Amino acid sequence: MESHQDILKQAQEKVLAALSPAALKEIEREFLGKQGAVAGLLASIPSLPAVQRRDVGKNANLLKKAIQQALAERGEALAATSLSAERKGEGFDPSLPPASLMTGSLHPITQVTRELEDLFLSMGYSVIDGPEVELDWFNFEALNIGRDHPARDSQDTFYCDEAGKFSLRPHTSPVQVRAMEKLEPPFRVVAPGRCFRNESTDASHEHTFHQMEGLVVGKDISVGHLIGAMKTLLRGIFHRDVEVRLRPGHFPFVEPGFELDARCPFCNAGCSVCGRTTWIELLPCGLVHPKVLQMSGIDPEVWSGFAFGLGLSRLVMLRYGIDDIRHLLGGDLRFLEQF
Ligand code: DAH
């Protein structure tokens, strides 16, 4: 039988003569593979006289390590040679930029949502979440929108069962109810998220869109608090003071209810964004209806609150000058790559 030394010598010679990584693999197989020389040595141990066994085993392991090391060193040398050959070769241009990495970016809705979350967190609000498939109770009933209420028509959504118990939420307002049922007043929360409506789509309507709901419950909450919070919000979004006005608006879960308009941040005398009126319809809001507080277990004699529903999709469109809501969730990379 060949000695360890002989095997090592043979292996080292072959390794030094190898000219490619493939040749090294072949040598590795020959010496270290299942049928290789080292395996042969190990297999012979049981048939050896007991006194030799230990030494043969030990040497076989040393041999294996030595061959592995020779292979690794030669591998590195080959890689270095091939790199320097490539560099010296024709057509190598060190000034070429490296292959570009494909990096993604955050969706504009995610960017604006995170910015608003930070803003509200700095104002002492908590950010909360609610389900997208929602019970009729939270979507409508507990918001004072009974079975036959006409507001169900303008908020027609996708129903998930024959009985109409579950549906995709048509607004983020159900999270208000979940908050009132769960939290002890006083509290302030915002709830951003996806909403769905059974809607014919056009440049300003989409079956899936985003809102951010806001709810503040405390003692002696008034319209003044609402206006103050909205002005702070607008200052955060547009980085300056923005004039606001309230128009009456009807939503069954607030009383009184308003449409809050902001002075157009893009012009002084009217532009295409504000339809030449200098006002932009920004968000519906109001003081929480006492009946809604009561239904969620909050005593309207002690507590009051205000709520608002910020159209995130609309805000993103305003911010980036996007003229068609269908771009937002269309998934077209030519659109998304711009953010
Ligand atoms: N949830 C309403 C909608 O999507 C918007 C809304 C109106 C939300 C008034 C509010 C509110 O919180 O106070 O049509």
Short mmCIF file of C-alpha atoms and ligand atoms in Angstrom, two decimals:
data_model
loop_
_atom_site.label_atom_id
_atom_site.label_comp_id
_atom_site.label_asym_id
_atom_site.label_seq_id
_atom_site.Cartn_x
_atom_site.Cartn_y
_atom_site.Cartn_z
CA MET A 1 0.00 0.00 0.00
CA GLU A 2 1.15 3.55 -0.73
CA SER A 3 2.37 5.59 2.23
CA HIS A 4 0.75 8.83 3.35
CA GLN A 5 3.82 10.67 2.14
CA ASP A 6 3.55 9.19 -1.34
CA ILE A 7 -0.10 10.09 -1.63
CA LEU A 8 0.52 13.64 -0.46
CA LYS A 9 3.37 14.09 -2.93
CA GLN A 10 1.25 12.82 -5.79
CA ALA A 11 -1.64 15.10 -4.83
CA GLN A 12 0.58 18.16 -4.49
CA GLU A 13 2.15 17.58 -7.89
CA LYS A 14 -1.23 17.26 -9.54
CA VAL A 15 -2.56 20.33 -7.78
CA LEU A 16 0.39 22.44 -8.91
CA ALA A 17 -0.08 21.27 -12.49
CA ALA A 18 -3.82 22.06 -12.50
CA LEU A 19 -4.75 24.99 -14.73
CA SER A 20 -8.45 25.50 -13.95
CA PRO A 21 -10.95 25.30 -11.10
CA ALA A 22 -12.53 22.32 -12.91
CA ALA A 23 -9.20 20.46 -12.82
CA LEU A 24 -8.94 21.15 -9.08
CA LYS A 25 -12.43 19.73 -8.54
CA GLU A 26 -11.37 16.59 -10.36
CA ILE A 27 -8.27 16.22 -8.11
CA GLU A 28 -10.39 16.78 -5.04
CA ARG A 29 -12.66 13.96 -6.12
CA GLU A 30 -9.70 11.66 -6.85
CA PHE A 31 -8.10 12.08 -3.44
CA LEU A 32 -10.86 13.17 -1.07
CA GLY A 33 -13.98 11.71 -2.71
CA LYS A 34 -15.87 8.61 -1.56
CA GLN A 35 -13.69 6.34 -3.66
CA GLY A 36 -10.58 8.47 -3.10
CA ALA A 37 -7.17 7.62 -1.69
CA VAL A 38 -7.90 9.03 1.77
CA ALA A 39 -11.17 7.11 2.02
CA GLY A 40 -9.20 3.98 1.03
CA LEU A 41 -6.77 4.54 3.87
CA LEU A 42 -9.56 4.99 6.40
CA ALA A 43 -11.36 1.90 5.14
CA SER A 44 -8.24 -0.19 5.65
CA ILE A 45 -8.01 0.59 9.37
CA PRO A 46 -10.23 -2.25 10.70
CA SER A 47 -8.06 -4.86 8.97
CA LEU A 48 -4.82 -3.49 10.47
CA PRO A 49 -3.10 -4.79 13.60
CA ALA A 50 -4.46 -2.86 16.58
CA VAL A 51 -1.16 -1.09 17.31
CA GLN A 52 -1.08 0.59 13.90
CA ARG A 53 -4.67 1.72 13.81
CA ARG A 54 -4.32 4.95 15.73
CA ASP A 55 -1.35 6.25 13.76
CA VAL A 56 -2.88 5.37 10.41
CA GLY A 57 -6.12 7.12 11.33
CA LYS A 58 -4.33 10.20 12.60
CA ASN A 59 -2.13 10.42 9.54
CA ALA A 60 -5.10 9.99 7.21
CA ASN A 61 -6.70 13.06 8.77
CA LEU A 62 -3.48 15.06 8.52
CA LEU A 63 -3.21 13.98 4.89
CA LYS A 64 -6.76 15.11 4.19
CA LYS A 65 -6.07 18.55 5.70
CA ALA A 66 -2.82 18.94 3.75
CA ILE A 67 -4.54 18.11 0.46
CA GLN A 68 -7.41 20.51 1.23
CA GLN A 69 -4.91 23.25 1.94
CA ALA A 70 -3.01 22.64 -1.30
CA LEU A 71 -6.29 22.76 -3.24
CA ALA A 72 -7.36 26.02 -1.59
CA GLU A 73 -4.01 27.73 -2.20
CA ARG A 74 -3.93 26.71 -5.84
CA GLY A 75 -7.57 27.84 -6.23
CA GLU A 76 -6.71 31.31 -4.98
CA ALA A 77 -3.63 31.53 -7.20
CA LEU A 78 -5.67 30.54 -10.26
CA ALA A 79 -8.35 33.12 -9.48
CA ALA A 80 -5.73 35.87 -9.10
CA THR A 81 -4.04 34.93 -12.37
CA SER A 82 -7.28 34.88 -14.30
CA LEU A 83 -8.26 38.30 -12.92
CA SER A 84 -4.94 39.87 -13.85
CA ALA A 85 -5.11 38.24 -17.30
CA GLU A 86 -8.55 39.73 -17.77
CA ARG A 87 -7.25 43.13 -16.76
CA LYS A 88 -4.40 42.97 -19.22
CA GLY A 89 -6.58 41.54 -21.95
CA GLU A 90 -8.09 43.43 -24.81
CA GLY A 91 -11.33 45.29 -24.29
CA PHE A 92 -10.91 45.76 -20.55
CA ASP A 93 -12.04 49.26 -19.64
CA PRO A 94 -11.53 50.14 -15.96
CA SER A 95 -13.55 53.33 -16.38
CA LEU A 96 -16.80 51.44 -17.12
CA PRO A 97 -19.36 51.77 -14.31
CA PRO A 98 -20.19 48.57 -12.43
CA ALA A 99 -23.33 46.64 -13.31
CA SER A 100 -26.16 48.60 -11.74
CA LEU A 101 -27.95 47.18 -8.72
CA MET A 102 -31.72 46.90 -8.93
CA THR A 103 -32.92 48.84 -5.92
CA GLY A 104 -36.55 49.38 -5.02
CA SER A 105 -38.10 52.41 -3.37
CA LEU A 106 -41.00 53.07 -1.05
CA HIS A 107 -44.38 53.62 -2.68
CA PRO A 108 -45.44 57.29 -2.52
CA ILE A 109 -48.43 56.29 -0.39
CA THR A 110 -46.09 54.57 2.08
CA GLN A 111 -43.82 57.61 2.13
CA VAL A 112 -46.65 60.05 2.86
CA THR A 113 -48.24 57.66 5.40
CA ARG A 114 -44.97 57.40 7.34
CA GLU A 115 -44.49 61.16 7.26
CA LEU A 116 -48.00 61.73 8.63
CA GLU A 117 -47.57 59.01 11.25
CA ASP A 118 -44.42 60.79 12.50
CA LEU A 119 -46.29 64.07 12.56
CA PHE A 120 -49.21 62.66 14.55
CA LEU A 121 -46.91 60.77 16.90
CA SER A 122 -45.21 64.10 17.64
CA MET A 123 -48.66 65.49 18.50
CA GLY A 124 -49.28 62.73 21.04
CA TYR A 125 -51.40 60.43 18.87
CA SER A 126 -51.02 56.65 18.68
CA VAL A 127 -51.04 54.86 15.32
CA ILE A 128 -53.52 51.98 15.27
CA ASP A 129 -54.69 49.42 12.76
CA GLY A 130 -57.93 47.65 11.91
CA PRO A 131 -59.02 44.81 9.64
CA GLU A 132 -59.74 45.32 5.93
CA VAL A 133 -62.46 42.66 5.95
CA GLU A 134 -64.80 44.16 8.49
CA LEU A 135 -68.05 43.38 10.29
CA ASP A 136 -71.16 45.33 9.33
CA TRP A 137 -71.33 46.59 12.90
CA PHE A 138 -68.03 48.46 12.65
CA ASN A 139 -68.38 49.51 9.00
CA PHE A 140 -71.84 50.98 9.38
CA GLU A 141 -74.15 50.21 12.32
CA ALA A 142 -71.94 51.57 15.10
CA LEU A 143 -71.28 54.65 12.96
CA ASN A 144 -74.97 55.47 13.00
CA ILE A 145 -75.44 54.18 9.44
CA GLY A 146 -78.34 51.75 9.83
CA ARG A 147 -79.45 49.13 7.28
CA ASP A 148 -81.64 51.53 5.30
CA HIS A 149 -79.50 54.64 5.58
CA PRO A 150 -78.85 56.31 2.20
CA ALA A 151 -75.14 56.72 3.15
CA ARG A 152 -74.81 52.99 2.45
CA ASP A 153 -75.30 53.78 -1.22
CA SER A 154 -72.41 56.21 -1.53
CA GLN A 155 -70.24 53.74 0.39
CA ASP A 156 -71.23 50.66 -1.57
CA THR A 157 -68.55 48.05 -1.12
CA PHE A 158 -67.72 44.40 -1.78
CA TYR A 159 -69.74 42.02 0.37
CA CYS A 160 -68.20 38.75 1.43
CA ASP A 161 -71.31 36.75 2.39
CA GLU A 162 -74.98 36.50 1.43
CA ALA A 163 -76.17 37.92 4.75
CA GLY A 164 -73.97 41.00 4.35
CA LYS A 165 -72.30 40.53 7.71
CA PHE A 166 -68.76 40.86 6.35
CA SER A 167 -67.54 43.33 3.76
CA LEU A 168 -64.37 45.07 2.65
CA ARG A 169 -64.28 48.31 4.62
CA PRO A 170 -65.32 51.29 2.46
CA HIS A 171 -63.54 53.75 4.79
CA THR A 172 -61.19 53.74 7.78
CA SER A 173 -63.95 54.99 10.11
CA PRO A 174 -64.65 51.49 11.54
CA VAL A 175 -61.28 51.77 13.29
CA GLN A 176 -62.79 54.69 15.26
CA VAL A 177 -65.35 52.31 16.69
CA ARG A 178 -62.75 49.66 17.47
CA ALA A 179 -60.69 52.31 19.28
CA MET A 180 -63.67 53.58 21.29
CA GLU A 181 -64.66 50.06 22.31
CA LYS A 182 -61.14 49.18 23.42
CA LEU A 183 -59.45 52.31 24.78
CA GLU A 184 -60.16 54.24 27.94
CA PRO A 185 -60.67 57.95 27.24
CA PRO A 186 -58.95 60.34 26.92
CA PHE A 187 -57.05 59.19 23.80
CA ARG A 188 -55.90 60.34 20.38
CA VAL A 189 -55.42 57.92 17.51
CA VAL A 190 -54.84 57.84 13.78
CA ALA A 191 -55.51 54.79 11.63
CA PRO A 192 -54.08 54.72 8.12
CA GLY A 193 -55.07 51.97 5.72
CA ARG A 194 -56.58 50.55 2.58
CA CYS A 195 -60.26 51.00 1.74
CA PHE A 196 -62.45 49.54 -0.97
CA ARG A 197 -65.56 50.61 -2.86
CA ASN A 198 -67.77 49.20 -5.54
CA GLU A 199 -67.01 52.05 -7.89
CA SER A 200 -66.77 52.71 -11.61
CA THR A 201 -63.17 53.77 -11.98
CA ASP A 202 -62.04 57.01 -13.57
CA ALA A 203 -59.24 59.53 -13.02
CA SER A 204 -60.46 60.33 -9.51
CA HIS A 205 -62.21 57.09 -8.46
CA GLU A 206 -60.62 53.75 -7.75
CA HIS A 207 -61.99 50.56 -6.17
CA THR A 208 -58.99 50.49 -3.80
CA PHE A 209 -57.63 53.61 -2.15
CA HIS A 210 -56.08 54.84 1.11
CA GLN A 211 -57.38 56.96 3.97
CA MET A 212 -56.13 58.02 7.36
CA GLU A 213 -58.74 58.22 10.07
CA GLY A 214 -58.24 60.43 13.10
CA LEU A 215 -60.09 60.36 16.42
CA VAL A 216 -59.60 62.37 19.57
CA VAL A 217 -61.76 61.72 22.65
CA GLY A 218 -61.42 63.88 25.73
CA LYS A 219 -63.23 66.34 27.99
CA ASP A 220 -64.87 69.46 26.47
CA ILE A 221 -63.55 68.84 22.97
CA SER A 222 -64.74 71.60 20.62
CA VAL A 223 -64.55 72.62 16.97
CA GLY A 224 -61.66 74.88 18.04
CA HIS A 225 -59.59 71.80 18.92
CA LEU A 226 -60.46 70.27 15.56
CA ILE A 227 -59.37 73.38 13.63
CA GLY A 228 -56.18 73.67 15.70
CA ALA A 229 -55.22 70.05 15.01
CA MET A 230 -55.93 70.40 11.30
CA LYS A 231 -53.84 73.58 11.03
CA THR A 232 -50.93 71.83 12.74
CA LEU A 233 -51.35 68.93 10.32
CA LEU A 234 -51.28 71.25 7.30
CA ARG A 235 -48.23 73.08 8.61
CA GLY A 236 -46.51 69.70 8.85
CA ILE A 237 -47.48 68.73 5.32
CA PHE A 238 -46.81 72.00 3.49
CA HIS A 239 -44.16 73.44 5.85
CA ARG A 240 -45.97 76.73 6.36
CA ASP A 241 -49.20 78.11 7.79
CA VAL A 242 -52.19 77.31 5.59
CA GLU A 243 -55.53 79.08 5.92
CA VAL A 244 -58.54 76.78 6.39
CA ARG A 245 -62.31 77.11 6.22
CA LEU A 246 -65.17 74.86 7.28
CA ARG A 247 -68.28 74.19 5.23
CA PRO A 248 -71.19 72.18 6.60
CA GLY A 249 -71.09 68.53 5.59
CA HIS A 250 -73.23 65.58 6.59
CA PHE A 251 -71.83 62.33 7.90
CA PRO A 252 -74.08 60.26 10.16
CA PHE A 253 -71.36 59.68 12.79
CA VAL A 254 -70.50 63.33 13.44
CA GLU A 255 -72.61 66.27 14.60
CA PRO A 256 -71.90 68.91 13.48
CA GLY A 257 -70.07 67.61 10.41
CA PHE A 258 -67.83 69.65 8.12
CA GLU A 259 -65.85 69.69 4.93
CA LEU A 260 -62.53 71.30 5.67
CA ASP A 261 -60.97 73.26 2.82
CA ALA A 262 -57.41 74.54 2.73
CA ARG A 263 -56.17 77.60 0.88
CA CYS A 264 -54.56 76.23 -2.30
CA PRO A 265 -50.84 75.79 -1.50
CA PHE A 266 -49.94 75.94 -5.20
CA CYS A 267 -51.23 79.37 -6.23
CA ASN A 268 -52.47 82.80 -5.12
CA ALA A 269 -55.10 83.53 -7.69
CA GLY A 270 -56.47 80.17 -8.81
CA CYS A 271 -54.88 77.30 -10.72
CA SER A 272 -55.85 73.97 -12.25
CA VAL A 273 -55.32 72.11 -8.96
CA CYS A 274 -57.89 74.20 -7.07
CA GLY A 275 -60.18 74.63 -10.08
CA ARG A 276 -59.50 78.42 -10.00
CA THR A 277 -61.24 78.74 -6.61
CA THR A 278 -58.04 79.05 -4.46
CA TRP A 279 -59.56 76.47 -2.08
CA ILE A 280 -58.86 72.76 -1.98
CA GLU A 281 -61.35 70.36 -0.47
CA LEU A 282 -59.13 68.52 1.96
CA LEU A 283 -60.96 66.41 4.46
CA PRO A 284 -64.33 65.66 6.01
CA CYS A 285 -64.50 65.95 9.78
CA GLY A 286 -66.72 66.79 12.72
CA LEU A 287 -67.51 66.32 16.38
CA VAL A 288 -68.26 62.71 17.25
CA HIS A 289 -72.03 62.13 17.41
CA PRO A 290 -73.13 61.48 21.04
CA LYS A 291 -75.03 58.42 19.88
CA VAL A 292 -71.83 56.99 18.36
CA LEU A 293 -69.93 57.53 21.62
CA GLN A 294 -72.75 55.86 23.52
CA MET A 295 -72.97 52.83 21.21
CA SER A 296 -69.27 52.21 21.84
CA GLY A 297 -69.68 52.45 25.59
CA ILE A 298 -68.38 56.00 26.13
CA ASP A 299 -70.59 58.33 28.19
CA PRO A 300 -71.39 61.38 26.00
CA GLU A 301 -72.29 63.37 29.13
CA VAL A 302 -68.67 63.13 30.26
CA TRP A 303 -66.68 62.74 27.05
CA SER A 304 -66.69 64.37 23.64
CA GLY A 305 -64.45 64.12 20.60
CA PHE A 306 -63.60 65.06 17.05
CA ALA A 307 -62.88 62.85 14.05
CA PHE A 308 -61.53 63.33 10.57
CA GLY A 309 -61.04 61.21 7.47
CA LEU A 310 -57.98 62.23 5.49
CA GLY A 311 -57.92 61.00 1.89
CA LEU A 312 -54.34 59.71 1.66
CA SER A 313 -54.58 58.85 -2.02
CA ARG A 314 -55.81 62.34 -2.76
CA LEU A 315 -53.10 63.93 -0.65
CA VAL A 316 -50.40 61.93 -2.45
CA MET A 317 -51.84 63.06 -5.79
CA LEU A 318 -51.80 66.69 -4.64
CA ARG A 319 -48.27 66.45 -3.28
CA TYR A 320 -46.75 64.91 -6.43
CA GLY A 321 -49.03 66.42 -9.08
CA ILE A 322 -50.47 63.02 -10.12
CA ASP A 323 -53.49 63.52 -12.36
CA ASP A 324 -54.98 60.02 -12.36
CA ILE A 325 -55.61 57.94 -9.22
CA ARG A 326 -55.32 54.74 -11.26
CA HIS A 327 -51.54 55.25 -11.52
CA LEU A 328 -51.18 54.72 -7.77
CA LEU A 329 -51.94 51.01 -7.57
CA GLY A 330 -51.45 50.16 -11.23
CA GLY A 331 -48.06 48.59 -10.52
CA ASP A 332 -46.42 50.18 -13.58
CA LEU A 333 -42.68 50.42 -12.87
CA ARG A 334 -42.31 53.47 -15.13
CA PHE A 335 -44.56 55.28 -12.64
CA LEU A 336 -43.16 53.77 -9.44
CA GLU A 337 -39.52 54.35 -10.36
CA GLN A 338 -40.08 58.09 -10.14
CA PHE A 339 -40.36 57.99 -6.33
N1 DAH B 1 -65.54 57.95 6.47
C1 DAH B 1 -66.00 59.03 5.63
C2 DAH B 1 -65.92 58.62 4.18
O1 DAH B 1 -65.04 57.89 3.81
C3 DAH B 1 -65.16 60.26 5.82
C4 DAH B 1 -65.26 60.90 7.18
C5 DAH B 1 -66.14 61.93 7.41
C6 DAH B 1 -64.47 60.48 8.23
C7 DAH B 1 -66.23 62.58 8.61
C8 DAH B 1 -64.56 61.10 9.48
C9 DAH B 1 -65.46 62.15 9.64
O2 DAH B 1 -63.83 60.73 10.50
O3 DAH B 1 -65.52 62.76 10.85
O4 DAH B 1 -66.73 59.03 3.41
#
